[in-house]
Amino acid sequence: MNTPAMTTDDTPESCGVLQAALRLNILYWLCMFVADSILGYFINIDPIESAPLKVVLFGISAVMTYLMARLLIRLRHRLNFLQKALLCFLMAAVTAPIYTAIDFINYTICQYPKPVNFDPLYSGYTLIEGVSMLFGWSCLFVAALDNFEVLERERLLEIARKEALAAQMQALRYQINPHFLFNTLNSIAGLIEEGAATRAERMVLSLSTFMRTTLALDPMHDVSLADEIALQEEYLEIERERFADRMTFKISVPDGVKSALVPSLILQPLIENSIKHGVGATVGPVEVTLSAYREDNRLHVIVENDMPRDDASADSRPGIGVGLRNVEERLRVRFQDAAGFLAGRISPSRYRAAISLPWRSA
């Protein structure tokens, strides 16, 4: 059985516009009713006695304008502004005589049983009044319709922007895993070359656990700083298999700061960079520190590490820029100008990578 194609008025968007048209229609003619009653009072027309007839007149007018609104909704994507304006004038010209006829019938009923003669001048004024109100309604609705379409277009653009941002964030987030995996496999290969098969086996198991955990994370889901640090401690278990004899890792994060929200795995490239180009490039003991603090409404996270004194061009070493550039790009995409990232030497033998984020608490 074939399902009939959805008509224009059946779409959710059109249903929303029709509901808005109905509300605007009622409000418009209610205002006309009040305005006409006030004006009638000043020309000795009792607003109470004339109210029932005005309800009939403006009620039928409301039905006509609602039908006009449905026609405009159907044709809104097919007509330009001038064509819509012309259509509004034509609809007002067609429906104004109906408005005038109803007004004349009302007047006849009011004067009953007195005979009523047709007054062309009065009817002409009524016709002009009807054209003015009906055309005014049409123009008002076209403006409201155009505004509705602008808002809808902005909503769709915002959805598209968020989807594009999510895709970009996912691409940047997933870029971490191949880069990290490459470096870790190199470390495992180094242990095998050193003949430390047992340590290499433990490192493979730790790598498996870490990869399973990170792949389960949602790239668009933020985590608390405490959870992010706990994840990085799992990563450090991998590297300790190779550098436990000369690597120390210190964490200095106040309890009140651990609830801050950060993008998942935002610290992993920083710590990986400090180990590869600090611990891995140095013969003696190396200290890696992770600290964080809150300053006003901003969170600051800093990773520092010792590095060789003679390495004056650390940023130019092959591969060192991939992880740091990833962090910088993720922050830029996610927070625009509200986040900051700096990386570089702070002394001949000390390197620092610092993140600044808006404070958000879990």
mmCIF file of C-alpha atoms in Angstrom:
data_model
loop_
_atom_site.group_PDB
_atom_site.id
_atom_site.type_symbol
_atom_site.label_atom_id
_atom_site.label_comp_id
_atom_site.label_asym_id
_atom_site.label_seq_id
_atom_site.Cartn_x
_atom_site.Cartn_y
_atom_site.Cartn_z
ATOM 1 C CA MET A 1 0.000 0.000 0.000
ATOM 2 C CA ASN A 2 1.478 3.320 -1.036
ATOM 3 C CA THR A 3 1.536 6.147 1.461
ATOM 4 C CA PRO A 4 0.330 9.467 0.025
ATOM 5 C CA ALA A 5 2.926 12.174 -0.237
ATOM 6 C CA MET A 6 2.907 14.683 2.579
ATOM 7 C CA THR A 7 1.376 17.966 1.516
ATOM 8 C CA THR A 8 2.853 21.312 2.406
ATOM 9 C CA ASP A 9 0.323 21.858 5.208
ATOM 10 C CA ASP A 10 1.147 18.457 6.732
ATOM 11 C CA THR A 11 4.769 19.241 7.501
ATOM 12 C CA PRO A 12 5.711 20.072 11.108
ATOM 13 C CA GLU A 13 6.998 23.457 9.972
ATOM 14 C CA SER A 14 3.681 24.346 8.269
ATOM 15 C CA CYS A 15 1.673 23.164 11.263
ATOM 16 C CA GLY A 16 3.691 25.497 13.461
ATOM 17 C CA VAL A 17 3.113 28.389 11.071
ATOM 18 C CA LEU A 18 -0.628 27.665 10.942
ATOM 19 C CA GLN A 19 -0.829 27.715 14.728
ATOM 20 C CA ALA A 20 1.019 31.031 14.782
ATOM 21 C CA ALA A 21 -1.343 32.354 12.088
ATOM 22 C CA LEU A 22 -4.369 31.340 14.151
ATOM 23 C CA ARG A 23 -3.047 33.080 17.268
ATOM 24 C CA LEU A 24 -2.140 36.227 15.322
ATOM 25 C CA ASN A 25 -5.533 36.147 13.593
ATOM 26 C CA ILE A 26 -7.441 36.072 16.870
ATOM 27 C CA LEU A 27 -5.288 38.820 18.382
ATOM 28 C CA TYR A 28 -5.630 41.051 15.282
ATOM 29 C CA TRP A 29 -9.414 40.910 15.084
ATOM 30 C CA LEU A 30 -9.787 41.256 18.830
ATOM 31 C CA CYS A 31 -7.838 44.504 18.570
ATOM 32 C CA MET A 32 -10.048 45.578 15.650
ATOM 33 C CA PHE A 33 -13.143 44.805 17.722
ATOM 34 C CA VAL A 34 -11.907 46.930 20.638
ATOM 35 C CA ALA A 35 -10.780 49.787 18.369
ATOM 36 C CA ASP A 36 -14.086 49.823 16.455
ATOM 37 C CA SER A 37 -16.070 49.808 19.716
ATOM 38 C CA ILE A 38 -14.104 52.771 21.054
ATOM 39 C CA LEU A 39 -14.492 54.757 17.829
ATOM 40 C CA GLY A 40 -18.192 53.890 17.683
ATOM 41 C CA TYR A 41 -18.697 55.266 21.183
ATOM 42 C CA PHE A 42 -17.541 58.708 20.038
ATOM 43 C CA ILE A 43 -20.101 58.739 17.208
ATOM 44 C CA ASN A 44 -22.967 57.706 19.522
ATOM 45 C CA ILE A 45 -22.999 53.972 18.732
ATOM 46 C CA ASP A 46 -23.653 51.938 21.853
ATOM 47 C CA PRO A 47 -20.716 49.438 22.107
ATOM 48 C CA ILE A 48 -22.839 46.996 24.122
ATOM 49 C CA GLU A 49 -25.744 46.901 21.678
ATOM 50 C CA SER A 50 -23.496 46.720 18.634
ATOM 51 C CA ALA A 51 -21.194 44.054 20.111
ATOM 52 C CA PRO A 52 -23.076 40.950 18.811
ATOM 53 C CA LEU A 53 -23.149 42.273 15.256
ATOM 54 C CA LYS A 54 -19.477 43.206 15.438
ATOM 55 C CA VAL A 55 -18.676 39.718 16.664
ATOM 56 C CA VAL A 56 -20.371 38.332 13.558
ATOM 57 C CA LEU A 57 -18.599 40.798 11.249
ATOM 58 C CA PHE A 58 -15.129 40.359 12.697
ATOM 59 C CA GLY A 59 -15.647 36.617 13.228
ATOM 60 C CA ILE A 60 -16.385 36.074 9.530
ATOM 61 C CA SER A 61 -13.477 38.409 8.692
ATOM 62 C CA ALA A 62 -11.227 36.267 10.880
ATOM 63 C CA VAL A 63 -12.283 33.169 8.948
ATOM 64 C CA MET A 64 -11.483 34.928 5.671
ATOM 65 C CA THR A 65 -8.064 36.079 6.843
ATOM 66 C CA TYR A 66 -7.259 32.608 8.180
ATOM 67 C CA LEU A 67 -8.013 31.172 4.737
ATOM 68 C CA MET A 68 -5.850 33.896 3.246
ATOM 69 C CA ALA A 69 -3.087 32.882 5.643
ATOM 70 C CA ARG A 70 -3.294 29.247 4.527
ATOM 71 C CA LEU A 71 -2.950 30.330 0.904
ATOM 72 C CA LEU A 72 0.069 32.493 1.718
ATOM 73 C CA ILE A 73 1.675 29.608 3.618
ATOM 74 C CA ARG A 74 1.216 27.280 0.659
ATOM 75 C CA LEU A 75 2.745 29.767 -1.772
ATOM 76 C CA ARG A 76 5.437 31.229 0.488
ATOM 77 C CA HIS A 77 8.309 29.374 -1.210
ATOM 78 C CA ARG A 78 7.026 30.047 -4.738
ATOM 79 C CA LEU A 79 6.497 33.819 -4.620
ATOM 80 C CA ASN A 80 8.915 36.677 -4.134
ATOM 81 C CA PHE A 81 8.129 39.687 -1.960
ATOM 82 C CA LEU A 82 6.450 41.754 -4.687
ATOM 83 C CA GLN A 83 4.320 38.812 -5.783
ATOM 84 C CA LYS A 84 3.244 38.266 -2.199
ATOM 85 C CA ALA A 85 2.331 41.945 -1.850
ATOM 86 C CA LEU A 86 0.272 41.792 -5.055
ATOM 87 C CA LEU A 87 -1.467 38.628 -3.856
ATOM 88 C CA CYS A 88 -2.304 40.334 -0.550
ATOM 89 C CA PHE A 89 -3.888 43.260 -2.394
ATOM 90 C CA LEU A 90 -5.901 40.951 -4.662
ATOM 91 C CA MET A 91 -7.166 38.898 -1.716
ATOM 92 C CA ALA A 92 -8.141 42.070 0.131
ATOM 93 C CA ALA A 93 -9.949 43.343 -2.977
ATOM 94 C CA VAL A 94 -11.873 40.074 -3.312
ATOM 95 C CA THR A 95 -12.847 39.730 0.348
ATOM 96 C CA ALA A 96 -13.594 43.413 1.054
ATOM 97 C CA PRO A 97 -16.986 43.290 -0.753
ATOM 98 C CA ILE A 98 -17.921 40.337 1.489
ATOM 99 C CA TYR A 99 -16.962 42.436 4.508
ATOM 100 C CA THR A 100 -19.087 45.308 3.155
ATOM 101 C CA ALA A 101 -22.061 43.026 2.492
ATOM 102 C CA ILE A 102 -21.944 41.617 6.011
ATOM 103 C CA ASP A 103 -21.754 45.121 7.458
ATOM 104 C CA PHE A 104 -24.802 46.148 5.375
ATOM 105 C CA ILE A 105 -26.742 43.086 6.553
ATOM 106 C CA ASN A 106 -25.853 43.925 10.131
ATOM 107 C CA TYR A 107 -27.060 47.487 9.653
ATOM 108 C CA THR A 108 -30.334 46.194 8.111
ATOM 109 C CA ILE A 109 -30.874 43.930 11.118
ATOM 110 C CA CYS A 110 -30.238 46.845 13.485
ATOM 111 C CA GLN A 111 -32.806 49.001 11.711
ATOM 112 C CA TYR A 112 -35.466 46.302 11.425
ATOM 113 C CA PRO A 113 -38.431 46.764 10.935
ATOM 114 C CA LYS A 114 -37.542 50.090 9.378
ATOM 115 C CA PRO A 115 -36.759 49.842 5.669
ATOM 116 C CA VAL A 116 -33.116 50.471 4.738
ATOM 117 C CA ASN A 117 -32.002 52.079 1.516
ATOM 118 C CA PHE A 118 -28.637 51.250 0.011
ATOM 119 C CA ASP A 119 -26.227 54.178 0.523
ATOM 120 C CA PRO A 120 -23.391 54.022 -2.030
ATOM 121 C CA LEU A 121 -21.304 56.586 -0.124
ATOM 122 C CA TYR A 122 -21.531 54.740 3.189
ATOM 123 C CA SER A 123 -20.909 51.417 1.479
ATOM 124 C CA GLY A 124 -17.901 52.941 -0.272
ATOM 125 C CA TYR A 125 -16.439 54.013 3.058
ATOM 126 C CA THR A 126 -17.118 50.548 4.465
ATOM 127 C CA LEU A 127 -15.452 48.970 1.428
ATOM 128 C CA ILE A 128 -12.355 51.116 1.951
ATOM 129 C CA GLU A 129 -12.371 50.207 5.624
ATOM 130 C CA GLY A 130 -12.606 46.519 4.756
ATOM 131 C CA VAL A 131 -9.791 46.712 2.192
ATOM 132 C CA SER A 132 -7.610 48.547 4.697
ATOM 133 C CA MET A 133 -8.136 46.039 7.490
ATOM 134 C CA LEU A 134 -7.854 42.958 5.275
ATOM 135 C CA PHE A 135 -4.822 44.265 3.408
ATOM 136 C CA GLY A 136 -3.274 45.375 6.688
ATOM 137 C CA TRP A 137 -3.750 41.860 8.062
ATOM 138 C CA SER A 138 -2.203 40.336 4.945
ATOM 139 C CA CYS A 139 0.875 42.573 5.125
ATOM 140 C CA LEU A 140 1.248 41.889 8.850
ATOM 141 C CA PHE A 141 1.067 38.153 8.257
ATOM 142 C CA VAL A 142 3.557 38.243 5.386
ATOM 143 C CA ALA A 143 5.983 40.064 7.672
ATOM 144 C CA ALA A 144 5.377 37.491 10.409
ATOM 145 C CA LEU A 145 5.782 34.674 7.891
ATOM 146 C CA ASP A 146 9.087 36.055 6.627
ATOM 147 C CA ASN A 147 10.282 36.467 10.203
ATOM 148 C CA PHE A 148 9.283 32.881 10.953
ATOM 149 C CA GLU A 149 11.267 31.654 7.951
ATOM 150 C CA VAL A 150 14.315 33.688 8.989
ATOM 151 C CA LEU A 151 14.178 32.184 12.482
ATOM 152 C CA GLU A 152 13.730 28.707 11.049
ATOM 153 C CA ARG A 153 16.673 29.219 8.701
ATOM 154 C CA GLU A 154 18.811 30.405 11.612
ATOM 155 C CA ARG A 155 17.753 27.358 13.618
ATOM 156 C CA LEU A 156 18.731 24.996 10.807
ATOM 157 C CA LEU A 157 22.040 26.801 10.337
ATOM 158 C CA GLU A 158 22.725 26.480 14.060
ATOM 159 C CA ILE A 159 21.988 22.754 13.892
ATOM 160 C CA ALA A 160 24.302 22.407 10.892
ATOM 161 C CA ARG A 161 26.985 24.408 12.700
ATOM 162 C CA LYS A 162 26.735 22.183 15.774
ATOM 163 C CA GLU A 163 26.877 19.043 13.642
ATOM 164 C CA ALA A 164 29.944 20.349 11.824
ATOM 165 C CA LEU A 165 31.534 21.268 15.159
ATOM 166 C CA ALA A 166 30.797 17.801 16.531
ATOM 167 C CA ALA A 167 32.335 16.173 13.465
ATOM 168 C CA GLN A 168 35.418 18.352 13.732
ATOM 169 C CA MET A 169 35.749 17.648 17.452
ATOM 170 C CA GLN A 170 35.438 13.919 16.815
ATOM 171 C CA ALA A 171 38.095 14.049 14.099
ATOM 172 C CA LEU A 172 40.469 15.935 16.393
ATOM 173 C CA ARG A 173 39.684 13.693 19.337
ATOM 174 C CA TYR A 174 40.222 10.493 17.344
ATOM 175 C CA GLN A 175 43.479 11.867 15.997
ATOM 176 C CA ILE A 176 44.929 11.377 19.476
ATOM 177 C CA ASN A 177 44.683 7.589 19.457
ATOM 178 C CA PRO A 178 46.814 6.822 16.351
ATOM 179 C CA HIS A 179 49.434 9.344 17.481
ATOM 180 C CA PHE A 180 49.511 7.932 21.008
ATOM 181 C CA LEU A 181 49.471 4.326 19.759
ATOM 182 C CA PHE A 182 52.437 4.967 17.459
ATOM 183 C CA ASN A 183 54.513 6.383 20.317
ATOM 184 C CA THR A 184 53.531 3.602 22.733
ATOM 185 C CA LEU A 185 54.348 0.860 20.236
ATOM 186 C CA ASN A 186 57.757 2.454 19.823
ATOM 187 C CA SER A 187 58.186 2.203 23.603
ATOM 188 C CA ILE A 188 57.152 -1.451 23.532
ATOM 189 C CA ALA A 189 59.597 -2.096 20.703
ATOM 190 C CA GLY A 190 62.304 -0.442 22.812
ATOM 191 C CA LEU A 191 61.604 -2.775 25.729
ATOM 192 C CA ILE A 192 61.776 -5.779 23.427
ATOM 193 C CA GLU A 193 65.122 -4.579 22.055
ATOM 194 C CA GLU A 194 66.376 -4.272 25.632
ATOM 195 C CA GLY A 195 65.323 -7.855 26.295
ATOM 196 C CA ALA A 196 62.654 -6.884 28.831
ATOM 197 C CA ALA A 197 59.981 -9.218 27.472
ATOM 198 C CA THR A 198 58.043 -9.418 30.762
ATOM 199 C CA ARG A 199 57.850 -5.631 31.060
ATOM 200 C CA ALA A 200 56.855 -5.378 27.402
ATOM 201 C CA GLU A 201 54.047 -7.899 28.029
ATOM 202 C CA ARG A 202 52.760 -5.875 30.997
ATOM 203 C CA MET A 203 52.952 -2.755 28.859
ATOM 204 C CA VAL A 204 50.852 -4.393 26.120
ATOM 205 C CA LEU A 205 48.201 -5.363 28.681
ATOM 206 C CA SER A 206 48.180 -1.842 30.111
ATOM 207 C CA LEU A 207 47.924 -0.452 26.591
ATOM 208 C CA SER A 208 44.932 -2.704 25.891
ATOM 209 C CA THR A 209 43.155 -1.482 29.026
ATOM 210 C CA PHE A 210 43.902 2.162 28.278
ATOM 211 C CA MET A 211 42.762 1.926 24.651
ATOM 212 C CA ARG A 212 39.533 0.199 25.654
ATOM 213 C CA THR A 213 38.819 2.984 28.146
ATOM 214 C CA THR A 214 39.594 5.860 25.777
ATOM 215 C CA LEU A 215 37.655 4.426 22.846
ATOM 216 C CA ALA A 216 34.557 4.228 25.044
ATOM 217 C CA LEU A 217 34.698 7.965 25.797
ATOM 218 C CA ASP A 218 32.358 10.325 23.979
ATOM 219 C CA PRO A 219 34.457 12.968 22.162
ATOM 220 C CA MET A 220 31.785 15.609 22.866
ATOM 221 C CA HIS A 221 31.351 14.667 26.522
ATOM 222 C CA ASP A 222 33.348 16.606 29.091
ATOM 223 C CA VAL A 223 34.780 14.893 32.156
ATOM 224 C CA SER A 224 35.831 16.152 35.548
ATOM 225 C CA LEU A 225 39.483 17.036 36.012
ATOM 226 C CA ALA A 226 39.684 14.279 38.626
ATOM 227 C CA ASP A 227 38.525 11.666 36.078
ATOM 228 C CA GLU A 228 40.900 13.043 33.452
ATOM 229 C CA ILE A 229 43.823 12.799 35.882
ATOM 230 C CA ALA A 230 42.816 9.246 36.821
ATOM 231 C CA LEU A 231 42.850 8.316 33.135
ATOM 232 C CA GLN A 232 46.292 9.839 32.708
ATOM 233 C CA GLU A 233 47.543 7.810 35.659
ATOM 234 C CA GLU A 234 46.499 4.722 33.715
ATOM 235 C CA TYR A 235 48.558 5.992 30.802
ATOM 236 C CA LEU A 236 51.528 6.576 33.134
ATOM 237 C CA GLU A 237 51.373 2.933 34.177
ATOM 238 C CA ILE A 238 52.261 2.149 30.583
ATOM 239 C CA GLU A 239 55.257 4.465 30.497
ATOM 240 C CA ARG A 240 56.479 3.448 33.954
ATOM 241 C CA GLU A 241 57.282 0.030 32.543
ATOM 242 C CA ARG A 242 60.034 1.691 30.573
ATOM 243 C CA PHE A 243 61.041 4.739 32.617
ATOM 244 C CA ALA A 244 60.192 3.803 36.221
ATOM 245 C CA ASP A 245 63.845 4.007 37.248
ATOM 246 C CA ARG A 246 64.253 7.687 36.350
ATOM 247 C CA MET A 247 60.788 9.260 35.940
ATOM 248 C CA THR A 248 58.871 10.932 38.741
ATOM 249 C CA PHE A 249 55.372 12.304 38.275
ATOM 250 C CA LYS A 250 53.892 14.809 40.701
ATOM 251 C CA ILE A 251 50.299 16.058 40.826
ATOM 252 C CA SER A 252 49.374 19.314 42.542
ATOM 253 C CA VAL A 253 45.632 19.895 42.205
ATOM 254 C CA PRO A 254 43.480 21.265 45.084
ATOM 255 C CA ASP A 255 40.344 19.264 45.897
ATOM 256 C CA GLY A 256 38.131 22.222 44.998
ATOM 257 C CA VAL A 257 39.556 22.258 41.467
ATOM 258 C CA LYS A 258 39.134 18.553 40.718
ATOM 259 C CA SER A 259 35.427 19.037 39.957
ATOM 260 C CA ALA A 260 36.182 21.347 37.017
ATOM 261 C CA LEU A 261 35.021 20.082 33.623
ATOM 262 C CA VAL A 262 37.564 19.569 30.831
ATOM 263 C CA PRO A 263 37.379 17.966 27.356
ATOM 264 C CA SER A 264 38.126 14.254 27.573
ATOM 265 C CA LEU A 265 41.754 13.306 26.904
ATOM 266 C CA ILE A 266 42.838 16.949 26.653
ATOM 267 C CA LEU A 267 45.801 16.256 28.967
ATOM 268 C CA GLN A 268 46.967 13.049 27.317
ATOM 269 C CA PRO A 269 48.963 14.686 24.476
ATOM 270 C CA LEU A 270 50.615 17.061 26.972
ATOM 271 C CA ILE A 271 51.770 14.296 29.276
ATOM 272 C CA GLU A 272 52.749 12.107 26.332
ATOM 273 C CA ASN A 273 54.782 14.987 24.921
ATOM 274 C CA SER A 274 56.548 15.555 28.251
ATOM 275 C CA ILE A 275 57.506 11.885 28.500
ATOM 276 C CA LYS A 276 58.619 11.433 24.910
ATOM 277 C CA HIS A 277 60.627 14.640 24.622
ATOM 278 C CA GLY A 278 61.531 14.991 28.291
ATOM 279 C CA VAL A 279 62.063 11.564 29.793
ATOM 280 C CA GLY A 280 62.792 9.831 26.506
ATOM 281 C CA ALA A 281 65.394 12.402 25.437
ATOM 282 C CA THR A 282 67.166 12.687 28.809
ATOM 283 C CA VAL A 283 69.667 10.278 30.333
ATOM 284 C CA GLY A 284 69.224 11.223 34.001
ATOM 285 C CA PRO A 285 66.190 11.552 36.250
ATOM 286 C CA VAL A 286 63.294 13.632 34.932
ATOM 287 C CA GLU A 287 60.446 15.179 36.849
ATOM 288 C CA VAL A 288 57.044 15.665 35.252
ATOM 289 C CA THR A 289 54.521 17.790 37.126
ATOM 290 C CA LEU A 290 50.821 18.355 36.646
ATOM 291 C CA SER A 291 49.237 21.301 38.436
ATOM 292 C CA ALA A 292 45.907 23.098 38.212
ATOM 293 C CA TYR A 293 44.301 26.061 39.902
ATOM 294 C CA ARG A 294 41.298 28.334 39.610
ATOM 295 C CA GLU A 295 41.697 32.054 39.008
ATOM 296 C CA ASP A 296 38.426 34.007 39.010
ATOM 297 C CA ASN A 297 36.237 32.188 36.468
ATOM 298 C CA ARG A 298 39.046 30.412 34.670
ATOM 299 C CA LEU A 299 40.756 27.056 35.076
ATOM 300 C CA HIS A 300 44.507 26.837 34.498
ATOM 301 C CA VAL A 301 46.189 23.462 33.928
ATOM 302 C CA ILE A 302 49.979 23.226 33.589
ATOM 303 C CA VAL A 303 52.222 20.311 32.628
ATOM 304 C CA GLU A 304 55.975 20.800 33.082
ATOM 305 C CA ASN A 305 58.941 18.515 32.508
ATOM 306 C CA ASP A 306 62.723 18.539 32.585
ATOM 307 C CA MET A 307 64.486 18.318 29.247
ATOM 308 C CA PRO A 308 68.041 18.316 27.887
ATOM 309 C CA ARG A 309 69.791 21.675 28.123
ATOM 310 C CA ASP A 310 71.352 21.362 24.680
ATOM 311 C CA ASP A 311 67.965 20.826 23.002
ATOM 312 C CA ALA A 312 67.442 24.447 22.004
ATOM 313 C CA SER A 313 64.982 23.658 19.232
ATOM 314 C CA ALA A 314 62.647 21.227 20.941
ATOM 315 C CA ASP A 315 59.605 22.341 19.002
ATOM 316 C CA SER A 316 61.292 21.456 15.724
ATOM 317 C CA ARG A 317 61.927 17.793 16.598
ATOM 318 C CA PRO A 318 59.985 15.362 14.376
ATOM 319 C CA GLY A 319 56.526 14.629 15.683
ATOM 320 C CA ILE A 320 56.641 16.846 18.768
ATOM 321 C CA GLY A 321 54.163 19.324 17.337
ATOM 322 C CA VAL A 322 51.385 16.861 16.437
ATOM 323 C CA GLY A 323 49.968 16.341 19.933
ATOM 324 C CA LEU A 324 50.333 19.973 20.986
ATOM 325 C CA ARG A 325 48.744 21.258 17.791
ATOM 326 C CA ASN A 326 45.875 18.847 18.376
ATOM 327 C CA VAL A 327 45.293 20.284 21.857
ATOM 328 C CA GLU A 328 45.428 23.842 20.565
ATOM 329 C CA GLU A 329 43.006 23.097 17.720
ATOM 330 C CA ARG A 330 40.545 21.252 19.984
ATOM 331 C CA LEU A 331 40.469 24.208 22.361
ATOM 332 C CA ARG A 332 39.997 26.667 19.515
ATOM 333 C CA VAL A 333 37.150 24.685 17.933
ATOM 334 C CA ARG A 334 35.402 24.078 21.243
ATOM 335 C CA PHE A 335 35.850 27.431 23.018
ATOM 336 C CA GLN A 336 36.926 29.846 20.244
ATOM 337 C CA ASP A 337 38.685 32.795 21.895
ATOM 338 C CA ALA A 338 37.583 31.823 25.404
ATOM 339 C CA ALA A 339 40.402 29.285 25.807
ATOM 340 C CA GLY A 340 44.156 29.650 25.592
ATOM 341 C CA PHE A 341 47.148 27.367 25.071
ATOM 342 C CA LEU A 342 50.843 28.109 25.434
ATOM 343 C CA ALA A 343 53.809 25.751 25.135
ATOM 344 C CA GLY A 344 57.536 26.367 25.232
ATOM 345 C CA ARG A 345 60.647 26.533 27.358
ATOM 346 C CA ILE A 346 60.540 28.427 30.628
ATOM 347 C CA SER A 347 64.221 27.789 31.280
ATOM 348 C CA PRO A 348 67.090 26.094 29.417
ATOM 349 C CA SER A 349 66.150 22.737 30.985
ATOM 350 C CA ARG A 350 62.442 23.104 31.681
ATOM 351 C CA TYR A 351 59.433 22.890 29.337
ATOM 352 C CA ARG A 352 55.871 23.975 30.054
ATOM 353 C CA ALA A 353 52.508 23.432 28.362
ATOM 354 C CA ALA A 354 49.661 25.493 29.837
ATOM 355 C CA ILE A 355 45.901 25.400 29.190
ATOM 356 C CA SER A 356 43.449 28.111 30.193
ATOM 357 C CA LEU A 357 39.707 27.339 30.080
ATOM 358 C CA PRO A 358 36.459 28.913 31.230
ATOM 359 C CA TRP A 359 35.572 27.527 34.647
ATOM 360 C CA ARG A 360 32.793 24.951 34.498
ATOM 361 C CA SER A 361 32.032 22.685 37.406
ATOM 362 C CA ALA A 362 30.710 19.137 37.263
#
